[in-house]
């Protein structure tokens, strides 16, 4: 049984708290949050203690730290936890600033840092990856990644998000690297504000297309929008030399109705916490493996690489030029 502490008692922190507290190999020992009421509420739910970050880092009985706080704290908290000898589970992204993230190489490149890109742990995407790695349809040549939110977040979130490419599409940049099996050499992106004029007023876009190209010529097209209008749209098509493999959306049920109007299925799941509930549980399983000595399957270098693609896409969308990495 490993004792872990959670930093951040917000929406995603509550998900990780539940998965840690219910895991048979973990004890959620402490919750850290500057908002005392939030920390007390979450700690009380899972019989944990409310403690300060300094107290957690000084406690030798706490083996791991889950960083689920605001994005601007991810890098600093991860460094401090790593320097205290803790295994670190850090929510994406590692930071919003590429230069700052790269500057942490000495502190984090050898750390037991797991950067939690949850989509790598989705069972559907893992099955797709296994088909590609198994070579059943030859070698992968191109990808189509569709990632559309059901509705936009509030403007207050947009203002601190870092922008669509760093906040939303960064998941898809990580998936592209993972599935293509090569680093991206060129990025071209274009964005528009078609959903909410307030998003544009805040300097962001809400609809975007990104094209990635590797040195060997493999291609990936990423489609993003802040509003689908029909649910949480998460699909991938991988085209290979001998065929194609795809994953489709997850519905609320498998029920279908057949009548004189034709066939109709259930709605798409409408929230990322529902769609990726199993992925979040599998992330915690992997963190247990890391606490037992395994090497993180997604780490600091992956976080920097995804952030570099997000920054390149942001620059490309503003200049209209292809950005070469």
PDB file of C-alpha atoms in Angstrom:
ATOM      1  CA  UNK A   1       0.000   0.000   0.000  1.00  0.00           C
ATOM      2  CA  UNK A   2       1.492   3.315  -1.120  1.00  0.00           C
ATOM      3  CA  UNK A   3       0.493   6.617   0.433  1.00  0.00           C
ATOM      4  CA  UNK A   4      -0.122   9.477  -2.009  1.00  0.00           C
ATOM      5  CA  UNK A   5      -1.113  13.131  -1.776  1.00  0.00           C
ATOM      6  CA  UNK A   6      -3.301  15.143  -4.132  1.00  0.00           C
ATOM      7  CA  UNK A   7      -2.589  18.767  -5.033  1.00  0.00           C
ATOM      8  CA  UNK A   8      -5.709  20.427  -6.385  1.00  0.00           C
ATOM      9  CA  UNK A   9      -9.280  19.814  -5.218  1.00  0.00           C
ATOM     10  CA  UNK A  10     -11.047  21.044  -8.338  1.00  0.00           C
ATOM     11  CA  UNK A  11     -12.961  19.100 -10.981  1.00  0.00           C
ATOM     12  CA  UNK A  12     -10.116  16.906 -12.253  1.00  0.00           C
ATOM     13  CA  UNK A  13      -8.641  16.614  -8.769  1.00  0.00           C
ATOM     14  CA  UNK A  14     -11.862  15.074  -7.544  1.00  0.00           C
ATOM     15  CA  UNK A  15     -11.668  12.423 -10.263  1.00  0.00           C
ATOM     16  CA  UNK A  16      -8.099  11.515  -9.344  1.00  0.00           C
ATOM     17  CA  UNK A  17      -8.947  11.576  -5.637  1.00  0.00           C
ATOM     18  CA  UNK A  18     -11.704   9.030  -6.144  1.00  0.00           C
ATOM     19  CA  UNK A  19      -9.548   6.750  -8.278  1.00  0.00           C
ATOM     20  CA  UNK A  20      -6.662   6.911  -5.802  1.00  0.00           C
ATOM     21  CA  UNK A  21      -8.849   6.399  -2.739  1.00  0.00           C
ATOM     22  CA  UNK A  22     -10.644   3.411  -4.268  1.00  0.00           C
ATOM     23  CA  UNK A  23      -7.490   1.780  -5.615  1.00  0.00           C
ATOM     24  CA  UNK A  24      -6.577  -1.347  -3.608  1.00  0.00           C
ATOM     25  CA  UNK A  25      -2.868  -0.462  -3.745  1.00  0.00           C
ATOM     26  CA  UNK A  26      -3.133   3.200  -2.723  1.00  0.00           C
ATOM     27  CA  UNK A  27      -4.036   5.286   0.282  1.00  0.00           C
ATOM     28  CA  UNK A  28      -5.063   8.887  -0.362  1.00  0.00           C
ATOM     29  CA  UNK A  29      -3.307  10.377   2.649  1.00  0.00           C
ATOM     30  CA  UNK A  30      -3.545  14.119   2.039  1.00  0.00           C
ATOM     31  CA  UNK A  31      -5.247  16.834   0.006  1.00  0.00           C
ATOM     32  CA  UNK A  32      -3.579  20.180  -0.720  1.00  0.00           C
ATOM     33  CA  UNK A  33      -5.524  23.193  -2.014  1.00  0.00           C
ATOM     34  CA  UNK A  34      -5.342  26.935  -1.284  1.00  0.00           C
ATOM     35  CA  UNK A  35      -9.129  27.015  -1.033  1.00  0.00           C
ATOM     36  CA  UNK A  36      -9.633  25.555   2.422  1.00  0.00           C
ATOM     37  CA  UNK A  37     -13.296  24.677   1.942  1.00  0.00           C
ATOM     38  CA  UNK A  38     -12.523  22.682  -1.223  1.00  0.00           C
ATOM     39  CA  UNK A  39      -9.665  20.833   0.438  1.00  0.00           C
ATOM     40  CA  UNK A  40     -11.747  20.018   3.519  1.00  0.00           C
ATOM     41  CA  UNK A  41     -14.702  18.825   1.461  1.00  0.00           C
ATOM     42  CA  UNK A  42     -12.642  16.471  -0.697  1.00  0.00           C
ATOM     43  CA  UNK A  43     -10.452  15.231   2.151  1.00  0.00           C
ATOM     44  CA  UNK A  44     -13.507  14.533   4.263  1.00  0.00           C
ATOM     45  CA  UNK A  45     -15.107  12.521   1.478  1.00  0.00           C
ATOM     46  CA  UNK A  46     -12.168  10.105   1.390  1.00  0.00           C
ATOM     47  CA  UNK A  47     -10.930  10.233   5.004  1.00  0.00           C
ATOM     48  CA  UNK A  48      -7.746  12.069   4.048  1.00  0.00           C
ATOM     49  CA  UNK A  49      -5.997  14.926   5.844  1.00  0.00           C
ATOM     50  CA  UNK A  50      -5.842  18.538   4.714  1.00  0.00           C
ATOM     51  CA  UNK A  51      -2.164  19.447   4.637  1.00  0.00           C
ATOM     52  CA  UNK A  52       0.141  22.074   3.174  1.00  0.00           C
ATOM     53  CA  UNK A  53       2.437  21.320   0.261  1.00  0.00           C
ATOM     54  CA  UNK A  54       5.490  21.761   2.476  1.00  0.00           C
ATOM     55  CA  UNK A  55       4.103  19.216   4.941  1.00  0.00           C
ATOM     56  CA  UNK A  56       3.411  16.707   2.169  1.00  0.00           C
ATOM     57  CA  UNK A  57       6.862  17.048   0.613  1.00  0.00           C
ATOM     58  CA  UNK A  58       8.557  16.645   3.998  1.00  0.00           C
ATOM     59  CA  UNK A  59       6.586  13.495   4.841  1.00  0.00           C
ATOM     60  CA  UNK A  60       8.724  10.453   4.038  1.00  0.00           C
ATOM     61  CA  UNK A  61       5.694   8.157   4.306  1.00  0.00           C
ATOM     62  CA  UNK A  62       4.113   9.784   1.226  1.00  0.00           C
ATOM     63  CA  UNK A  63       5.549   8.080  -1.836  1.00  0.00           C
ATOM     64  CA  UNK A  64       3.750   9.920  -4.612  1.00  0.00           C
ATOM     65  CA  UNK A  65       2.132  13.239  -5.435  1.00  0.00           C
ATOM     66  CA  UNK A  66      -0.742  13.819  -7.883  1.00  0.00           C
ATOM     67  CA  UNK A  67      -0.553  17.318  -9.388  1.00  0.00           C
ATOM     68  CA  UNK A  68      -4.076  18.304 -10.457  1.00  0.00           C
ATOM     69  CA  UNK A  69      -3.875  22.010  -9.684  1.00  0.00           C
ATOM     70  CA  UNK A  70      -4.115  24.927 -12.139  1.00  0.00           C
ATOM     71  CA  UNK A  71      -1.914  24.641 -15.221  1.00  0.00           C
ATOM     72  CA  UNK A  72       0.367  27.502 -14.201  1.00  0.00           C
ATOM     73  CA  UNK A  73       1.470  25.479 -11.150  1.00  0.00           C
ATOM     74  CA  UNK A  74       2.119  22.118 -12.852  1.00  0.00           C
ATOM     75  CA  UNK A  75       5.790  22.663 -13.590  1.00  0.00           C
ATOM     76  CA  UNK A  76       6.783  24.167 -10.255  1.00  0.00           C
ATOM     77  CA  UNK A  77       4.904  21.602  -8.183  1.00  0.00           C
ATOM     78  CA  UNK A  78       6.290  18.724 -10.251  1.00  0.00           C
ATOM     79  CA  UNK A  79       9.850  19.981  -9.772  1.00  0.00           C
ATOM     80  CA  UNK A  80       9.390  20.407  -6.028  1.00  0.00           C
ATOM     81  CA  UNK A  81       7.836  16.958  -5.649  1.00  0.00           C
ATOM     82  CA  UNK A  82      10.556  15.315  -7.737  1.00  0.00           C
ATOM     83  CA  UNK A  83      13.276  17.047  -5.736  1.00  0.00           C
ATOM     84  CA  UNK A  84      11.625  15.729  -2.569  1.00  0.00           C
ATOM     85  CA  UNK A  85      12.021  12.199  -3.936  1.00  0.00           C
ATOM     86  CA  UNK A  86       8.362  11.637  -4.768  1.00  0.00           C
ATOM     87  CA  UNK A  87       6.947   9.912  -7.810  1.00  0.00           C
ATOM     88  CA  UNK A  88       4.864  12.491  -9.662  1.00  0.00           C
ATOM     89  CA  UNK A  89       1.553  12.119 -11.504  1.00  0.00           C
ATOM     90  CA  UNK A  90       1.047  15.424 -13.323  1.00  0.00           C
ATOM     91  CA  UNK A  91      -1.954  16.513 -15.346  1.00  0.00           C
ATOM     92  CA  UNK A  92      -1.272  17.832 -18.850  1.00  0.00           C
ATOM     93  CA  UNK A  93       0.171  20.155 -19.995  1.00  0.00           C
ATOM     94  CA  UNK A  94       3.507  20.359 -18.216  1.00  0.00           C
ATOM     95  CA  UNK A  95       3.319  24.156 -18.639  1.00  0.00           C
ATOM     96  CA  UNK A  96       1.920  26.771 -21.004  1.00  0.00           C
ATOM     97  CA  UNK A  97       5.345  28.179 -21.871  1.00  0.00           C
ATOM     98  CA  UNK A  98       7.679  26.037 -23.978  1.00  0.00           C
ATOM     99  CA  UNK A  99      10.838  27.858 -22.912  1.00  0.00           C
ATOM    100  CA  UNK A 100      10.028  27.387 -19.247  1.00  0.00           C
ATOM    101  CA  UNK A 101       9.217  23.721 -19.802  1.00  0.00           C
ATOM    102  CA  UNK A 102      12.493  23.108 -21.636  1.00  0.00           C
ATOM    103  CA  UNK A 103      14.344  24.927 -18.886  1.00  0.00           C
ATOM    104  CA  UNK A 104      13.232  22.267 -16.407  1.00  0.00           C
ATOM    105  CA  UNK A 105      15.123  19.484 -18.195  1.00  0.00           C
ATOM    106  CA  UNK A 106      17.834  19.122 -15.555  1.00  0.00           C
ATOM    107  CA  UNK A 107      15.251  18.939 -12.787  1.00  0.00           C
ATOM    108  CA  UNK A 108      12.801  16.565 -14.489  1.00  0.00           C
ATOM    109  CA  UNK A 109      14.410  14.476 -17.220  1.00  0.00           C
ATOM    110  CA  UNK A 110      15.442  11.795 -14.705  1.00  0.00           C
ATOM    111  CA  UNK A 111      12.446  12.244 -12.401  1.00  0.00           C
ATOM    112  CA  UNK A 112       9.777   9.606 -11.878  1.00  0.00           C
ATOM    113  CA  UNK A 113       7.330  11.879 -13.659  1.00  0.00           C
ATOM    114  CA  UNK A 114       4.184  10.548 -15.291  1.00  0.00           C
ATOM    115  CA  UNK A 115       2.577  13.174 -17.525  1.00  0.00           C
ATOM    116  CA  UNK A 116      -1.080  12.223 -17.649  1.00  0.00           C
ATOM    117  CA  UNK A 117      -2.222  12.379 -21.261  1.00  0.00           C
ATOM    118  CA  UNK A 118      -5.328  10.372 -20.468  1.00  0.00           C
ATOM    119  CA  UNK A 119      -6.269   9.452 -24.051  1.00  0.00           C
ATOM    120  CA  UNK A 120      -3.319   7.088 -24.305  1.00  0.00           C
ATOM    121  CA  UNK A 121      -5.072   5.037 -21.629  1.00  0.00           C
ATOM    122  CA  UNK A 122      -8.475   4.858 -23.278  1.00  0.00           C
ATOM    123  CA  UNK A 123      -9.160   1.163 -24.047  1.00  0.00           C
ATOM    124  CA  UNK A 124     -10.439   1.959 -27.556  1.00  0.00           C
ATOM    125  CA  UNK A 125      -7.376   3.979 -28.505  1.00  0.00           C
ATOM    126  CA  UNK A 126      -5.076   1.409 -26.912  1.00  0.00           C
ATOM    127  CA  UNK A 127      -6.729  -1.286 -29.043  1.00  0.00           C
ATOM    128  CA  UNK A 128      -6.194   0.855 -32.163  1.00  0.00           C
ATOM    129  CA  UNK A 129      -2.543   1.342 -31.229  1.00  0.00           C
ATOM    130  CA  UNK A 130      -2.132  -2.415 -30.718  1.00  0.00           C
ATOM    131  CA  UNK A 131      -3.537  -3.098 -34.206  1.00  0.00           C
ATOM    132  CA  UNK A 132      -1.073  -0.649 -35.742  1.00  0.00           C
ATOM    133  CA  UNK A 133       1.893  -1.969 -33.777  1.00  0.00           C
ATOM    134  CA  UNK A 134       0.950  -5.530 -34.672  1.00  0.00           C
ATOM    135  CA  UNK A 135       1.353  -4.742 -38.363  1.00  0.00           C
ATOM    136  CA  UNK A 136      -1.909  -6.381 -39.396  1.00  0.00           C
ATOM    137  CA  UNK A 137      -2.630  -3.594 -41.890  1.00  0.00           C
ATOM    138  CA  UNK A 138       0.934  -2.711 -42.793  1.00  0.00           C
ATOM    139  CA  UNK A 139       2.759   0.442 -41.744  1.00  0.00           C
ATOM    140  CA  UNK A 140       0.829   3.573 -40.810  1.00  0.00           C
ATOM    141  CA  UNK A 141       0.861   6.367 -43.382  1.00  0.00           C
ATOM    142  CA  UNK A 142      -1.677   8.961 -42.224  1.00  0.00           C
ATOM    143  CA  UNK A 143      -4.123   9.818 -39.459  1.00  0.00           C
ATOM    144  CA  UNK A 144      -7.395  11.704 -39.157  1.00  0.00           C
ATOM    145  CA  UNK A 145      -8.058  12.786 -35.557  1.00  0.00           C
ATOM    146  CA  UNK A 146     -11.408  14.378 -34.737  1.00  0.00           C
ATOM    147  CA  UNK A 147     -11.776  15.996 -31.321  1.00  0.00           C
ATOM    148  CA  UNK A 148     -14.823  18.205 -30.847  1.00  0.00           C
ATOM    149  CA  UNK A 149     -16.182  19.426 -27.533  1.00  0.00           C
ATOM    150  CA  UNK A 150     -19.978  19.484 -27.086  1.00  0.00           C
ATOM    151  CA  UNK A 151     -20.043  23.151 -26.033  1.00  0.00           C
ATOM    152  CA  UNK A 152     -17.499  25.881 -25.305  1.00  0.00           C
ATOM    153  CA  UNK A 153     -16.221  26.582 -21.792  1.00  0.00           C
ATOM    154  CA  UNK A 154     -17.006  29.929 -20.155  1.00  0.00           C
ATOM    155  CA  UNK A 155     -14.968  32.972 -21.240  1.00  0.00           C
ATOM    156  CA  UNK A 156     -13.332  33.099 -17.810  1.00  0.00           C
ATOM    157  CA  UNK A 157     -11.723  29.736 -18.600  1.00  0.00           C
ATOM    158  CA  UNK A 158     -10.708  30.724 -22.126  1.00  0.00           C
ATOM    159  CA  UNK A 159      -8.879  33.741 -20.717  1.00  0.00           C
ATOM    160  CA  UNK A 160      -6.467  31.555 -18.707  1.00  0.00           C
ATOM    161  CA  UNK A 161      -6.454  28.382 -20.841  1.00  0.00           C
ATOM    162  CA  UNK A 162      -3.440  29.183 -22.992  1.00  0.00           C
ATOM    163  CA  UNK A 163      -5.540  28.934 -26.147  1.00  0.00           C
ATOM    164  CA  UNK A 164      -7.210  26.132 -28.068  1.00  0.00           C
ATOM    165  CA  UNK A 165      -3.980  24.563 -29.325  1.00  0.00           C
ATOM    166  CA  UNK A 166      -2.307  24.390 -25.901  1.00  0.00           C
ATOM    167  CA  UNK A 167      -5.418  23.588 -23.887  1.00  0.00           C
ATOM    168  CA  UNK A 168      -7.517  21.355 -26.149  1.00  0.00           C
ATOM    169  CA  UNK A 169      -5.584  20.215 -29.218  1.00  0.00           C
ATOM    170  CA  UNK A 170      -2.508  19.317 -27.164  1.00  0.00           C
ATOM    171  CA  UNK A 171      -4.202  15.971 -26.448  1.00  0.00           C
ATOM    172  CA  UNK A 172      -4.404  15.350 -30.187  1.00  0.00           C
ATOM    173  CA  UNK A 173      -0.787  16.377 -30.781  1.00  0.00           C
ATOM    174  CA  UNK A 174       0.259  13.796 -28.213  1.00  0.00           C
ATOM    175  CA  UNK A 175      -1.951  11.158 -29.837  1.00  0.00           C
ATOM    176  CA  UNK A 176      -0.439  11.946 -33.246  1.00  0.00           C
ATOM    177  CA  UNK A 177       3.116  11.408 -31.953  1.00  0.00           C
ATOM    178  CA  UNK A 178       2.060   8.203 -30.209  1.00  0.00           C
ATOM    179  CA  UNK A 179       0.253   6.689 -33.192  1.00  0.00           C
ATOM    180  CA  UNK A 180       2.563   7.859 -35.989  1.00  0.00           C
ATOM    181  CA  UNK A 181       5.616   6.551 -34.155  1.00  0.00           C
ATOM    182  CA  UNK A 182       7.709   9.446 -35.467  1.00  0.00           C
ATOM    183  CA  UNK A 183       8.401  13.003 -34.455  1.00  0.00           C
ATOM    184  CA  UNK A 184       6.591  15.729 -36.369  1.00  0.00           C
ATOM    185  CA  UNK A 185       8.816  17.894 -38.578  1.00  0.00           C
ATOM    186  CA  UNK A 186       6.280  20.417 -39.947  1.00  0.00           C
ATOM    187  CA  UNK A 187       3.081  21.999 -38.624  1.00  0.00           C
ATOM    188  CA  UNK A 188       0.483  24.056 -40.463  1.00  0.00           C
ATOM    189  CA  UNK A 189      -2.619  25.233 -38.663  1.00  0.00           C
ATOM    190  CA  UNK A 190      -5.542  27.543 -39.291  1.00  0.00           C
ATOM    191  CA  UNK A 191      -8.199  28.724 -36.874  1.00  0.00           C
ATOM    192  CA  UNK A 192     -11.389  30.758 -36.839  1.00  0.00           C
ATOM    193  CA  UNK A 193     -13.849  32.086 -34.302  1.00  0.00           C
ATOM    194  CA  UNK A 194     -17.181  30.623 -35.429  1.00  0.00           C
ATOM    195  CA  UNK A 195     -18.793  29.592 -32.150  1.00  0.00           C
ATOM    196  CA  UNK A 196     -18.614  32.511 -29.705  1.00  0.00           C
ATOM    197  CA  UNK A 197     -17.444  36.049 -30.568  1.00  0.00           C
ATOM    198  CA  UNK A 198     -16.267  36.475 -26.977  1.00  0.00           C
ATOM    199  CA  UNK A 199     -13.641  33.769 -27.545  1.00  0.00           C
ATOM    200  CA  UNK A 200     -12.298  35.802 -30.438  1.00  0.00           C
ATOM    201  CA  UNK A 201     -12.337  38.973 -28.357  1.00  0.00           C
ATOM    202  CA  UNK A 202     -10.119  37.171 -25.832  1.00  0.00           C
ATOM    203  CA  UNK A 203      -7.628  36.444 -28.607  1.00  0.00           C
ATOM    204  CA  UNK A 204      -8.391  32.769 -29.135  1.00  0.00           C
ATOM    205  CA  UNK A 205     -10.041  30.623 -31.821  1.00  0.00           C
ATOM    206  CA  UNK A 206     -12.782  28.064 -31.288  1.00  0.00           C
ATOM    207  CA  UNK A 207     -12.510  26.081 -34.528  1.00  0.00           C
ATOM    208  CA  UNK A 208      -9.239  24.816 -35.984  1.00  0.00           C
ATOM    209  CA  UNK A 209      -7.553  22.428 -38.389  1.00  0.00           C
ATOM    210  CA  UNK A 210      -3.951  21.316 -38.010  1.00  0.00           C
ATOM    211  CA  UNK A 211      -1.818  19.381 -40.492  1.00  0.00           C
ATOM    212  CA  UNK A 212       1.273  17.581 -39.216  1.00  0.00           C
ATOM    213  CA  UNK A 213       4.020  16.022 -41.339  1.00  0.00           C
ATOM    214  CA  UNK A 214       6.898  13.812 -40.229  1.00  0.00           C
ATOM    215  CA  UNK A 215      10.327  13.737 -41.837  1.00  0.00           C
ATOM    216  CA  UNK A 216       9.418  10.522 -43.676  1.00  0.00           C
ATOM    217  CA  UNK A 217       6.218  12.113 -45.034  1.00  0.00           C
ATOM    218  CA  UNK A 218       3.556  10.638 -42.733  1.00  0.00           C
ATOM    219  CA  UNK A 219       0.584  12.985 -42.375  1.00  0.00           C
ATOM    220  CA  UNK A 220      -1.956  13.753 -39.682  1.00  0.00           C
ATOM    221  CA  UNK A 221      -4.990  16.040 -39.931  1.00  0.00           C
ATOM    222  CA  UNK A 222      -6.505  17.182 -36.624  1.00  0.00           C
ATOM    223  CA  UNK A 223     -10.009  18.644 -36.488  1.00  0.00           C
ATOM    224  CA  UNK A 224     -11.052  20.648 -33.411  1.00  0.00           C
ATOM    225  CA  UNK A 225     -14.055  22.715 -32.432  1.00  0.00           C
ATOM    226  CA  UNK A 226     -15.275  24.012 -29.088  1.00  0.00           C
ATOM    227  CA  UNK A 227     -18.897  23.169 -30.055  1.00  0.00           C
ATOM    228  CA  UNK A 228     -20.123  20.105 -31.884  1.00  0.00           C
ATOM    229  CA  UNK A 229     -23.789  20.547 -31.083  1.00  0.00           C
ATOM    230  CA  UNK A 230     -24.276  16.781 -30.803  1.00  0.00           C
ATOM    231  CA  UNK A 231     -22.044  15.550 -27.976  1.00  0.00           C
ATOM    232  CA  UNK A 232     -18.415  14.790 -27.212  1.00  0.00           C
ATOM    233  CA  UNK A 233     -17.017  13.763 -30.596  1.00  0.00           C
ATOM    234  CA  UNK A 234     -13.844  11.648 -30.339  1.00  0.00           C
ATOM    235  CA  UNK A 235     -12.808   9.646 -33.402  1.00  0.00           C
ATOM    236  CA  UNK A 236      -9.588   8.439 -35.010  1.00  0.00           C
ATOM    237  CA  UNK A 237      -8.942   6.911 -38.415  1.00  0.00           C
ATOM    238  CA  UNK A 238      -5.507   5.453 -39.135  1.00  0.00           C
ATOM    239  CA  UNK A 239      -4.653   4.671 -42.742  1.00  0.00           C
ATOM    240  CA  UNK A 240      -1.906   2.142 -43.380  1.00  0.00           C
ATOM    241  CA  UNK A 241      -0.275   0.448 -46.343  1.00  0.00           C
ATOM    242  CA  UNK A 242      -2.705  -2.488 -46.259  1.00  0.00           C
ATOM    243  CA  UNK A 243      -5.883  -1.013 -44.881  1.00  0.00           C
ATOM    244  CA  UNK A 244      -7.474   1.256 -42.319  1.00  0.00           C
ATOM    245  CA  UNK A 245      -8.323   0.967 -38.617  1.00  0.00           C
ATOM    246  CA  UNK A 246     -10.684   3.332 -36.822  1.00  0.00           C
ATOM    247  CA  UNK A 247     -12.282   4.020 -33.478  1.00  0.00           C
ATOM    248  CA  UNK A 248     -15.717   5.571 -33.275  1.00  0.00           C
ATOM    249  CA  UNK A 249     -17.587   7.510 -30.609  1.00  0.00           C
ATOM    250  CA  UNK A 250     -18.860   5.988 -27.382  1.00  0.00           C
ATOM    251  CA  UNK A 251     -22.633   6.246 -26.971  1.00  0.00           C
ATOM    252  CA  UNK A 252     -24.668   6.492 -23.793  1.00  0.00           C
ATOM    253  CA  UNK A 253     -26.045   3.020 -24.527  1.00  0.00           C
ATOM    254  CA  UNK A 254     -26.084   0.419 -27.289  1.00  0.00           C
ATOM    255  CA  UNK A 255     -29.876   0.713 -27.674  1.00  0.00           C
ATOM    256  CA  UNK A 256     -31.139   1.223 -31.203  1.00  0.00           C
ATOM    257  CA  UNK A 257     -34.690   1.967 -32.348  1.00  0.00           C
ATOM    258  CA  UNK A 258     -35.973   0.732 -35.718  1.00  0.00           C
ATOM    259  CA  UNK A 259     -39.230   2.104 -37.089  1.00  0.00           C
ATOM    260  CA  UNK A 260     -40.708   3.547 -40.266  1.00  0.00           C
ATOM    261  CA  UNK A 261     -38.301   6.497 -40.014  1.00  0.00           C
ATOM    262  CA  UNK A 262     -35.295   4.205 -40.114  1.00  0.00           C
ATOM    263  CA  UNK A 263     -32.760   3.252 -37.455  1.00  0.00           C
ATOM    264  CA  UNK A 264     -31.674   5.519 -34.589  1.00  0.00           C
ATOM    265  CA  UNK A 265     -29.045   4.987 -31.893  1.00  0.00           C
ATOM    266  CA  UNK A 266     -28.506   6.623 -28.530  1.00  0.00           C
ATOM    267  CA  UNK A 267     -26.735   9.936 -27.992  1.00  0.00           C
ATOM    268  CA  UNK A 268     -22.982  10.418 -27.766  1.00  0.00           C
ATOM    269  CA  UNK A 269     -21.585  10.723 -24.287  1.00  0.00           C
ATOM    270  CA  UNK A 270     -21.574  14.445 -23.621  1.00  0.00           C
ATOM    271  CA  UNK A 271     -18.709  15.085 -21.177  1.00  0.00           C
ATOM    272  CA  UNK A 272     -15.029  14.202 -21.110  1.00  0.00           C
ATOM    273  CA  UNK A 273     -15.223  12.858 -17.551  1.00  0.00           C
ATOM    274  CA  UNK A 274     -17.770  10.271 -18.737  1.00  0.00           C
ATOM    275  CA  UNK A 275     -16.043   9.455 -22.030  1.00  0.00           C
ATOM    276  CA  UNK A 276     -12.655   8.942 -20.419  1.00  0.00           C
ATOM    277  CA  UNK A 277     -13.671   7.546 -17.030  1.00  0.00           C
ATOM    278  CA  UNK A 278     -11.923   4.232 -17.712  1.00  0.00           C
ATOM    279  CA  UNK A 279      -8.846   6.022 -19.048  1.00  0.00           C
ATOM    280  CA  UNK A 280      -8.535   7.963 -15.787  1.00  0.00           C
ATOM    281  CA  UNK A 281      -8.766   4.708 -13.820  1.00  0.00           C
ATOM    282  CA  UNK A 282      -6.076   3.139 -15.990  1.00  0.00           C
ATOM    283  CA  UNK A 283      -3.851   6.153 -15.455  1.00  0.00           C
ATOM    284  CA  UNK A 284      -3.975   5.494 -11.726  1.00  0.00           C
ATOM    285  CA  UNK A 285      -3.125   1.829 -12.332  1.00  0.00           C
ATOM    286  CA  UNK A 286      -0.039   2.974 -14.219  1.00  0.00           C
ATOM    287  CA  UNK A 287       0.939   5.334 -11.405  1.00  0.00           C
ATOM    288  CA  UNK A 288       0.887   2.351  -9.048  1.00  0.00           C
ATOM    289  CA  UNK A 289       3.268   0.580 -11.439  1.00  0.00           C
ATOM    290  CA  UNK A 290       5.564   3.610 -11.318  1.00  0.00           C
ATOM    291  CA  UNK A 291       5.484   3.605  -7.525  1.00  0.00           C
ATOM    292  CA  UNK A 292       6.535  -0.048  -7.759  1.00  0.00           C
ATOM    293  CA  UNK A 293       9.536   0.921  -9.900  1.00  0.00           C
ATOM    294  CA  UNK A 294       8.263   0.922 -13.495  1.00  0.00           C
ATOM    295  CA  UNK A 295       9.370   3.579 -15.972  1.00  0.00           C
ATOM    296  CA  UNK A 296       6.595   6.071 -16.827  1.00  0.00           C
ATOM    297  CA  UNK A 297       5.166   5.340 -20.276  1.00  0.00           C
ATOM    298  CA  UNK A 298       4.529   9.077 -20.784  1.00  0.00           C
ATOM    299  CA  UNK A 299       7.006  11.489 -19.263  1.00  0.00           C
ATOM    300  CA  UNK A 300       8.660  14.884 -19.299  1.00  0.00           C
ATOM    301  CA  UNK A 301       9.996  14.595 -22.868  1.00  0.00           C
ATOM    302  CA  UNK A 302       6.518  13.743 -24.165  1.00  0.00           C
ATOM    303  CA  UNK A 303       5.074  16.759 -22.421  1.00  0.00           C
ATOM    304  CA  UNK A 304       7.656  19.077 -23.944  1.00  0.00           C
ATOM    305  CA  UNK A 305       7.180  17.567 -27.419  1.00  0.00           C
ATOM    306  CA  UNK A 306       3.389  18.000 -27.311  1.00  0.00           C
ATOM    307  CA  UNK A 307       3.771  21.561 -26.044  1.00  0.00           C
ATOM    308  CA  UNK A 308       6.208  22.315 -28.875  1.00  0.00           C
ATOM    309  CA  UNK A 309       3.594  21.174 -31.402  1.00  0.00           C
ATOM    310  CA  UNK A 310       0.908  23.257 -29.707  1.00  0.00           C
ATOM    311  CA  UNK A 311       3.123  26.323 -29.775  1.00  0.00           C
ATOM    312  CA  UNK A 312       4.016  25.695 -33.422  1.00  0.00           C
ATOM    313  CA  UNK A 313       0.326  25.377 -34.323  1.00  0.00           C
ATOM    314  CA  UNK A 314      -0.467  28.591 -32.470  1.00  0.00           C
ATOM    315  CA  UNK A 315       2.284  30.411 -34.375  1.00  0.00           C
ATOM    316  CA  UNK A 316       1.235  28.910 -37.707  1.00  0.00           C
ATOM    317  CA  UNK A 317      -2.399  29.910 -37.222  1.00  0.00           C
ATOM    318  CA  UNK A 318      -1.351  33.507 -36.603  1.00  0.00           C
ATOM    319  CA  UNK A 319       1.184  33.808 -39.448  1.00  0.00           C
ATOM    320  CA  UNK A 320      -0.325  31.471 -42.038  1.00  0.00           C
ATOM    321  CA  UNK A 321       3.079  29.856 -42.483  1.00  0.00           C
ATOM    322  CA  UNK A 322       4.286  26.295 -42.095  1.00  0.00           C
ATOM    323  CA  UNK A 323       6.372  25.981 -38.936  1.00  0.00           C
ATOM    324  CA  UNK A 324       9.318  23.636 -39.110  1.00  0.00           C
ATOM    325  CA  UNK A 325      10.545  21.998 -35.936  1.00  0.00           C
TER     326      UNK A 325
END
